PDB file of C-alpha atoms in Angstrom:
ATOM      1  CA  MET F   1     -82.046  -8.250 -36.417  1.00 79.00           C
ATOM      2  CA  ARG F   2     -79.379  -5.880 -37.780  1.00 88.00           C
ATOM      3  CA  LYS F   3     -78.442  -5.589 -41.450  1.00 93.00           C
ATOM      4  CA  LEU F   4     -75.658  -3.527 -43.038  1.00 93.00           C
ATOM      5  CA  VAL F   5     -77.257  -1.309 -45.688  1.00 93.00           C
ATOM      6  CA  LYS F   6     -74.300   0.805 -46.807  1.00 92.00           C
ATOM      7  CA  SER F   7     -70.604   1.112 -46.062  1.00 91.00           C
ATOM      8  CA  ASP F   8     -68.519   4.078 -47.231  1.00 88.00           C
ATOM      9  CA  PRO F   9     -64.768   3.644 -46.639  1.00 85.00           C
ATOM     10  CA  ALA F  10     -64.061   7.227 -47.778  1.00 78.00           C
ATOM     11  CA  THR F  11     -66.029   8.731 -44.890  1.00 79.00           C
ATOM     12  CA  GLY F  12     -65.714   5.792 -42.502  1.00 81.00           C
ATOM     13  CA  THR F  13     -69.505   5.534 -42.204  1.00 86.00           C
ATOM     14  CA  ARG F  14     -71.698   2.458 -42.033  1.00 91.00           C
ATOM     15  CA  THR F  15     -75.489   2.555 -42.203  1.00 92.00           C
ATOM     16  CA  TRP F  16     -77.405  -0.228 -40.487  1.00 92.00           C
ATOM     17  CA  LEU F  17     -81.053  -1.221 -40.625  1.00 94.00           C
ATOM     18  CA  GLU F  18     -82.411  -2.450 -37.312  1.00 93.00           C
ATOM     19  CA  TRP F  19     -85.912  -3.487 -36.360  1.00 90.00           C
ATOM     20  CA  ASP F  20     -87.747  -2.574 -33.174  1.00 88.00           C
ATOM     21  CA  GLY F  21     -90.743  -4.835 -33.497  1.00 89.00           C
ATOM     22  CA  ASP F  22     -92.354  -3.715 -36.757  1.00 89.00           C
ATOM     23  CA  THR F  23     -90.550  -0.344 -36.784  1.00 91.00           C
ATOM     24  CA  PRO F  24     -87.456   0.017 -38.992  1.00 92.00           C
ATOM     25  CA  ILE F  25     -84.619   2.095 -37.529  1.00 90.00           C
ATOM     26  CA  PHE F  26     -81.615   3.313 -39.499  1.00 89.00           C
ATOM     27  CA  ALA F  27     -78.430   3.720 -37.482  1.00 88.00           C
ATOM     28  CA  LEU F  28     -75.331   5.573 -38.691  1.00 86.00           C
ATOM     29  CA  GLU F  29     -71.886   4.630 -37.332  1.00 88.00           C
ATOM     30  CA  GLN F  30     -68.705   6.503 -38.106  1.00 86.00           C
ATOM     31  CA  ASN F  31     -65.045   6.167 -37.193  1.00 84.00           C
ATOM     32  CA  VAL F  32     -64.069   9.715 -36.222  1.00 83.00           C
ATOM     33  CA  ASP F  33     -60.313   9.220 -35.763  1.00 84.00           C
ATOM     34  CA  ALA F  34     -59.374  10.680 -39.171  1.00 82.00           C
ATOM     35  CA  ILE F  35     -61.608  13.744 -38.656  1.00 84.00           C
ATOM     36  CA  VAL F  36     -60.236  14.400 -35.171  1.00 84.00           C
ATOM     37  CA  ASP F  37     -56.642  14.088 -36.430  1.00 85.00           C
ATOM     38  CA  ALA F  38     -57.337  16.468 -39.338  1.00 83.00           C
ATOM     39  CA  ASN F  39     -58.978  18.977 -36.980  1.00 82.00           C
ATOM     40  CA  LYS F  40     -56.010  18.858 -34.594  1.00 83.00           C
ATOM     41  CA  ASN F  41     -53.660  19.514 -37.524  1.00 81.00           C
ATOM     42  CA  ALA F  42     -55.861  22.413 -38.674  1.00 78.00           C
ATOM     43  CA  GLN F  43     -55.787  23.888 -35.167  1.00 76.00           C
ATOM     44  CA  ASN F  44     -51.998  23.712 -35.147  1.00 73.00           C
ATOM     45  CA  ASP F  45     -51.700  25.194 -38.653  1.00 72.00           C
ATOM     46  CA  VAL F  46     -53.958  28.177 -37.939  1.00 60.00           C
ATOM     47  CA  GLY F  47     -52.638  28.950 -34.472  1.00 52.00           C
ATOM     48  CA  LYS F  48     -54.499  29.918 -31.340  1.00 53.00           C
ATOM     49  CA  GLY F  49     -56.835  32.856 -31.837  1.00 52.00           C
ATOM     50  CA  SER F  50     -55.663  33.685 -35.351  1.00 52.00           C
ATOM     51  CA  PHE F  51     -59.176  33.272 -36.794  1.00 50.00           C
ATOM     52  CA  MET F  52     -59.945  36.760 -35.464  1.00 52.00           C
ATOM     53  CA  ARG F  53     -57.708  38.250 -38.166  1.00 55.00           C
ATOM     54  CA  HIS F  54     -59.682  36.711 -41.040  1.00 57.00           C
ATOM     55  CA  ARG F  55     -62.422  38.583 -42.827  1.00 61.00           C
ATOM     56  CA  GLY F  56     -65.482  36.791 -44.111  1.00 62.00           C
ATOM     57  CA  PRO F  57     -66.689  33.241 -43.558  1.00 67.00           C
ATOM     58  CA  GLN F  58     -64.317  30.688 -42.113  1.00 71.00           C
ATOM     59  CA  LYS F  59     -64.726  27.007 -41.294  1.00 75.00           C
ATOM     60  CA  TYR F  60     -64.500  26.693 -37.524  1.00 81.00           C
ATOM     61  CA  ALA F  61     -65.473  23.046 -36.987  1.00 86.00           C
ATOM     62  CA  GLU F  62     -65.811  19.705 -38.703  1.00 87.00           C
ATOM     63  CA  ILE F  63     -68.289  17.472 -36.956  1.00 90.00           C
ATOM     64  CA  PRO F  64     -68.607  13.785 -37.920  1.00 88.00           C
ATOM     65  CA  ALA F  65     -71.887  13.019 -39.706  1.00 85.00           C
ATOM     66  CA  ALA F  66     -73.172  10.593 -37.066  1.00 83.00           C
ATOM     67  CA  ILE F  67     -72.674  13.167 -34.301  1.00 89.00           C
ATOM     68  CA  PHE F  68     -73.987  16.034 -36.424  1.00 92.00           C
ATOM     69  CA  TRP F  69     -77.311  14.287 -37.106  1.00 89.00           C
ATOM     70  CA  ALA F  70     -77.697  13.316 -33.442  1.00 90.00           C
ATOM     71  CA  LYS F  71     -77.153  16.961 -32.457  1.00 94.00           C
ATOM     72  CA  VAL F  72     -79.582  18.197 -35.148  1.00 95.00           C
ATOM     73  CA  LYS F  73     -82.180  15.962 -33.520  1.00 94.00           C
ATOM     74  CA  GLU F  74     -81.274  17.376 -30.088  1.00 95.00           C
ATOM     75  CA  PHE F  75     -80.713  21.095 -30.874  1.00 95.00           C
ATOM     76  CA  GLY F  76     -82.320  21.702 -34.259  1.00 95.00           C
ATOM     77  CA  TRP F  77     -80.419  23.218 -37.184  1.00 95.00           C
ATOM     78  CA  PRO F  78     -77.409  25.447 -36.418  1.00 92.00           C
ATOM     79  CA  ARG F  79     -79.071  28.514 -38.003  1.00 94.00           C
ATOM     80  CA  ASP F  80     -82.140  27.998 -35.794  1.00 95.00           C
ATOM     81  CA  ASN F  81     -80.283  27.458 -32.511  1.00 94.00           C
ATOM     82  CA  PRO F  82     -76.775  28.936 -32.869  1.00 93.00           C
ATOM     83  CA  GLN F  83     -76.148  29.250 -29.125  1.00 95.00           C
ATOM     84  CA  ALA F  84     -76.666  25.531 -28.445  1.00 95.00           C
ATOM     85  CA  TRP F  85     -74.302  24.677 -31.323  1.00 93.00           C
ATOM     86  CA  ARG F  86     -71.726  27.198 -30.095  1.00 92.00           C
ATOM     87  CA  ASP F  87     -71.904  25.724 -26.605  1.00 94.00           C
ATOM     88  CA  PHE F  88     -71.506  22.209 -28.042  1.00 94.00           C
ATOM     89  CA  VAL F  89     -68.447  23.077 -30.147  1.00 91.00           C
ATOM     90  CA  ASN F  90     -66.867  25.103 -27.326  1.00 91.00           C
ATOM     91  CA  HIS F  91     -67.374  22.368 -24.715  1.00 92.00           C
ATOM     92  CA  ARG F  92     -64.048  20.876 -23.629  1.00 89.00           C
ATOM     93  CA  ASP F  93     -65.176  17.316 -24.444  1.00 89.00           C
ATOM     94  CA  TYR F  94     -65.779  18.277 -28.093  1.00 87.00           C
ATOM     95  CA  ARG F  95     -62.876  20.688 -28.648  1.00 85.00           C
ATOM     96  CA  HIS F  96     -61.311  18.327 -31.199  1.00 85.00           C
ATOM     97  CA  PHE F  97     -64.155  19.057 -33.602  1.00 87.00           C
ATOM     98  CA  ARG F  98     -62.981  22.681 -33.887  1.00 86.00           C
ATOM     99  CA  THR F  99     -60.646  23.511 -36.764  1.00 82.00           C
ATOM    100  CA  ILE F 100     -59.366  26.649 -35.035  1.00 79.00           C
ATOM    101  CA  GLY F 101     -57.532  26.941 -31.759  1.00 73.00           C
ATOM    102  CA  ALA F 102     -59.940  29.381 -30.118  1.00 74.00           C
ATOM    103  CA  SER F 103     -63.466  29.271 -28.758  1.00 77.00           C
ATOM    104  CA  ILE F 104     -66.306  30.319 -31.015  1.00 75.00           C
TER     105      ILE F 104
END
C-alpha cells in the first residue's frame, strides 16, 4: 500500500509512505527538470572555468533533494567524504547538477 503524505509544488517533491510488511518506508520523489534547467542557465551565465577567478565560497552545484539524500546514504556527508562527492558531481552523467561550467 502506498499513501501520499506530503506534496510540495514549490520544490516539486512528493513524500510517500509505503509498507514493507510491518515496516514503514518513506520515499521521496522529485521532478528535477526545473533544477537542471536553472543549473544549465547558471553554467552559461558564469562561463567555463570562470569560478577560478572568484575568492571565497561559491556555490558549485545544486543537487535535487531526492538524489542528495540517496547519495548521503551511499557516501556519507560531503564534509566527511569530499572526494566521493567531487567524483559524483564531476561525473559526466551528473554534470547538469553543477552550477559552474568547470570540473570541481
